[in-house]
PDB file of C-alpha atoms in Angstrom:
ATOM      1  CA  UNK J   1       4.953 -21.878 -18.222  1.00  0.00           C
ATOM      2  CA  UNK J   2       6.551 -18.585 -17.491  1.00  0.00           C
ATOM      3  CA  UNK J   3       8.392 -16.916 -20.444  1.00  0.00           C
ATOM      4  CA  UNK J   4      11.869 -15.488 -19.910  1.00  0.00           C
ATOM      5  CA  UNK J   5      11.801 -11.368 -20.320  1.00  0.00           C
ATOM      6  CA  UNK J   6      14.802  -9.739 -22.028  1.00  0.00           C
ATOM      7  CA  UNK J   7      15.770  -6.278 -20.620  1.00  0.00           C
ATOM      8  CA  UNK J   8      17.433  -3.833 -23.267  1.00  0.00           C
ATOM      9  CA  UNK J   9      19.623  -2.237 -20.615  1.00  0.00           C
ATOM     10  CA  UNK J  10      20.237  -2.119 -16.807  1.00  0.00           C
ATOM     11  CA  UNK J  11      17.927   0.654 -16.007  1.00  0.00           C
ATOM     12  CA  UNK J  12      14.700  -1.435 -17.304  1.00  0.00           C
ATOM     13  CA  UNK J  13      15.978  -4.284 -15.245  1.00  0.00           C
ATOM     14  CA  UNK J  14      16.165  -2.472 -12.033  1.00  0.00           C
ATOM     15  CA  UNK J  15      12.701  -0.930 -12.323  1.00  0.00           C
ATOM     16  CA  UNK J  16      11.341  -4.387 -12.145  1.00  0.00           C
ATOM     17  CA  UNK J  17      13.779  -5.878  -9.926  1.00  0.00           C
ATOM     18  CA  UNK J  18      12.579  -3.485  -6.878  1.00  0.00           C
ATOM     19  CA  UNK J  19      11.444  -6.629  -4.844  1.00  0.00           C
ATOM     20  CA  UNK J  20      13.655  -8.861  -2.812  1.00  0.00           C
ATOM     21  CA  UNK J  21      14.616 -11.794  -4.267  1.00  0.00           C
ATOM     22  CA  UNK J  22      14.973 -14.923  -1.949  1.00  0.00           C
ATOM     23  CA  UNK J  23      17.669 -17.101  -3.681  1.00  0.00           C
ATOM     24  CA  UNK J  24      17.911 -19.843  -0.348  1.00  0.00           C
ATOM     25  CA  UNK J  25      16.583 -19.823   3.021  1.00  0.00           C
ATOM     26  CA  UNK J  26      16.100 -22.557   5.847  1.00  0.00           C
ATOM     27  CA  UNK J  27      14.833 -20.165   8.062  1.00  0.00           C
ATOM     28  CA  UNK J  28      11.334 -20.349   9.804  1.00  0.00           C
ATOM     29  CA  UNK J  29       8.725 -17.926   8.756  1.00  0.00           C
ATOM     30  CA  UNK J  30       9.308 -15.267  11.641  1.00  0.00           C
ATOM     31  CA  UNK J  31      12.799 -15.013  11.648  1.00  0.00           C
ATOM     32  CA  UNK J  32      13.187 -14.889   8.030  1.00  0.00           C
ATOM     33  CA  UNK J  33      10.713 -11.976   7.814  1.00  0.00           C
ATOM     34  CA  UNK J  34      12.745 -10.114  10.410  1.00  0.00           C
ATOM     35  CA  UNK J  35      15.974 -11.146   8.625  1.00  0.00           C
ATOM     36  CA  UNK J  36      14.907  -9.706   5.842  1.00  0.00           C
ATOM     37  CA  UNK J  37      13.581  -6.252   7.005  1.00  0.00           C
ATOM     38  CA  UNK J  38      16.897  -5.917   8.797  1.00  0.00           C
ATOM     39  CA  UNK J  39      18.793  -6.811   5.646  1.00  0.00           C
ATOM     40  CA  UNK J  40      16.475  -4.634   3.273  1.00  0.00           C
ATOM     41  CA  UNK J  41      17.096  -1.583   5.713  1.00  0.00           C
ATOM     42  CA  UNK J  42      21.033  -2.021   6.015  1.00  0.00           C
ATOM     43  CA  UNK J  43      21.192  -1.955   2.258  1.00  0.00           C
ATOM     44  CA  UNK J  44      18.847   0.852   1.619  1.00  0.00           C
ATOM     45  CA  UNK J  45      20.384   2.988   4.285  1.00  0.00           C
ATOM     46  CA  UNK J  46      24.214   2.188   2.969  1.00  0.00           C
ATOM     47  CA  UNK J  47      24.143   1.372  -0.598  1.00  0.00           C
ATOM     48  CA  UNK J  48      27.648   2.513  -1.356  1.00  0.00           C
ATOM     49  CA  UNK J  49      29.342   1.095   1.721  1.00  0.00           C
ATOM     50  CA  UNK J  50      29.128  -2.413   2.195  1.00  0.00           C
ATOM     51  CA  UNK J  51      31.258  -2.424   5.338  1.00  0.00           C
ATOM     52  CA  UNK J  52      28.693  -0.363   7.566  1.00  0.00           C
ATOM     53  CA  UNK J  53      26.155  -2.271   5.830  1.00  0.00           C
ATOM     54  CA  UNK J  54      27.491  -5.762   7.114  1.00  0.00           C
ATOM     55  CA  UNK J  55      28.130  -4.239  10.160  1.00  0.00           C
ATOM     56  CA  UNK J  56      24.518  -3.021  10.964  1.00  0.00           C
ATOM     57  CA  UNK J  57      22.855  -6.480   9.845  1.00  0.00           C
ATOM     58  CA  UNK J  58      25.541  -8.460  12.331  1.00  0.00           C
ATOM     59  CA  UNK J  59      25.149  -6.254  15.216  1.00  0.00           C
ATOM     60  CA  UNK J  60      21.145  -6.146  15.063  1.00  0.00           C
ATOM     61  CA  UNK J  61      21.009 -10.186  14.425  1.00  0.00           C
ATOM     62  CA  UNK J  62      23.136 -10.728  16.889  1.00  0.00           C
ATOM     63  CA  UNK J  63      21.236  -8.763  19.426  1.00  0.00           C
ATOM     64  CA  UNK J  64      18.055 -10.372  18.422  1.00  0.00           C
ATOM     65  CA  UNK J  65      19.019 -13.999  17.685  1.00  0.00           C
ATOM     66  CA  UNK J  66      22.176 -14.539  19.503  1.00  0.00           C
ATOM     67  CA  UNK J  67      25.734 -14.558  18.472  1.00  0.00           C
ATOM     68  CA  UNK J  68      27.667 -15.389  16.334  1.00  0.00           C
ATOM     69  CA  UNK J  69      26.219 -14.257  12.926  1.00  0.00           C
ATOM     70  CA  UNK J  70      28.306 -13.976   9.759  1.00  0.00           C
ATOM     71  CA  UNK J  71      27.310 -11.686   6.675  1.00  0.00           C
ATOM     72  CA  UNK J  72      28.437 -10.954   3.273  1.00  0.00           C
ATOM     73  CA  UNK J  73      27.130  -8.137   1.175  1.00  0.00           C
ATOM     74  CA  UNK J  74      27.988  -7.415  -2.398  1.00  0.00           C
ATOM     75  CA  UNK J  75      27.524  -8.744  -5.991  1.00  0.00           C
ATOM     76  CA  UNK J  76      29.477 -11.513  -7.883  1.00  0.00           C
ATOM     77  CA  UNK J  77      30.771 -13.814  -5.390  1.00  0.00           C
ATOM     78  CA  UNK J  78      29.677 -17.637  -4.584  1.00  0.00           C
ATOM     79  CA  UNK J  79      30.051 -19.535  -1.511  1.00  0.00           C
ATOM     80  CA  UNK J  80      30.345 -22.609   0.150  1.00  0.00           C
ATOM     81  CA  UNK J  81      29.870 -22.338   4.482  1.00  0.00           C
ATOM     82  CA  UNK J  82      29.095 -24.697   7.101  1.00  0.00           C
ATOM     83  CA  UNK J  83      26.239 -23.055   9.032  1.00  0.00           C
ATOM     84  CA  UNK J  84      23.695 -23.982  11.893  1.00  0.00           C
ATOM     85  CA  UNK J  85      20.678 -25.337  10.766  1.00  0.00           C
ATOM     86  CA  UNK J  86      17.599 -23.365  10.191  1.00  0.00           C
ATOM     87  CA  UNK J  87      19.851 -20.201  10.288  1.00  0.00           C
ATOM     88  CA  UNK J  88      20.820 -19.421   6.648  1.00  0.00           C
ATOM     89  CA  UNK J  89      19.555 -16.830   4.336  1.00  0.00           C
ATOM     90  CA  UNK J  90      20.500 -15.559   0.671  1.00  0.00           C
ATOM     91  CA  UNK J  91      18.677 -12.847  -0.935  1.00  0.00           C
ATOM     92  CA  UNK J  92      19.463 -10.208  -3.464  1.00  0.00           C
ATOM     93  CA  UNK J  93      18.101  -6.448  -2.710  1.00  0.00           C
ATOM     94  CA  UNK J  94      17.161  -4.238  -5.606  1.00  0.00           C
ATOM     95  CA  UNK J  95      18.467  -6.828  -8.405  1.00  0.00           C
ATOM     96  CA  UNK J  96      22.196  -6.111  -8.032  1.00  0.00           C
ATOM     97  CA  UNK J  97      23.308  -6.469  -4.276  1.00  0.00           C
ATOM     98  CA  UNK J  98      23.352  -9.983  -2.631  1.00  0.00           C
ATOM     99  CA  UNK J  99      23.346 -10.716   0.887  1.00  0.00           C
ATOM    100  CA  UNK J 100      24.240 -13.663   2.662  1.00  0.00           C
ATOM    101  CA  UNK J 101      23.516 -14.003   6.161  1.00  0.00           C
ATOM    102  CA  UNK J 102      24.302 -17.275   8.625  1.00  0.00           C
ATOM    103  CA  UNK J 103      24.901 -18.176  12.218  1.00  0.00           C
ATOM    104  CA  UNK J 104      27.447 -20.916  13.120  1.00  0.00           C
TER     105      UNK J 104
END
């Protein structure tokens, strides 16, 4: 069984958390990969501007997979949503930025 790793500070945690963590998804593999690429690109391009980040993700997903997509980007939020089956993605990018993406 894997052991829990304790971090002394946030900096050491962020060095380890460079990968994208998928908390929950029910998307197919191909759609998930494209959606993750879009989300990661947007978060890296606009690390301090969540409004521009969400706008980029939403517009790209609407063009690729049809409307209406909804996006929440940030940290420290919870959610309870109604969504279309096979169209939900909840990921963490870079250790602290969460992206919730769903189609209604």
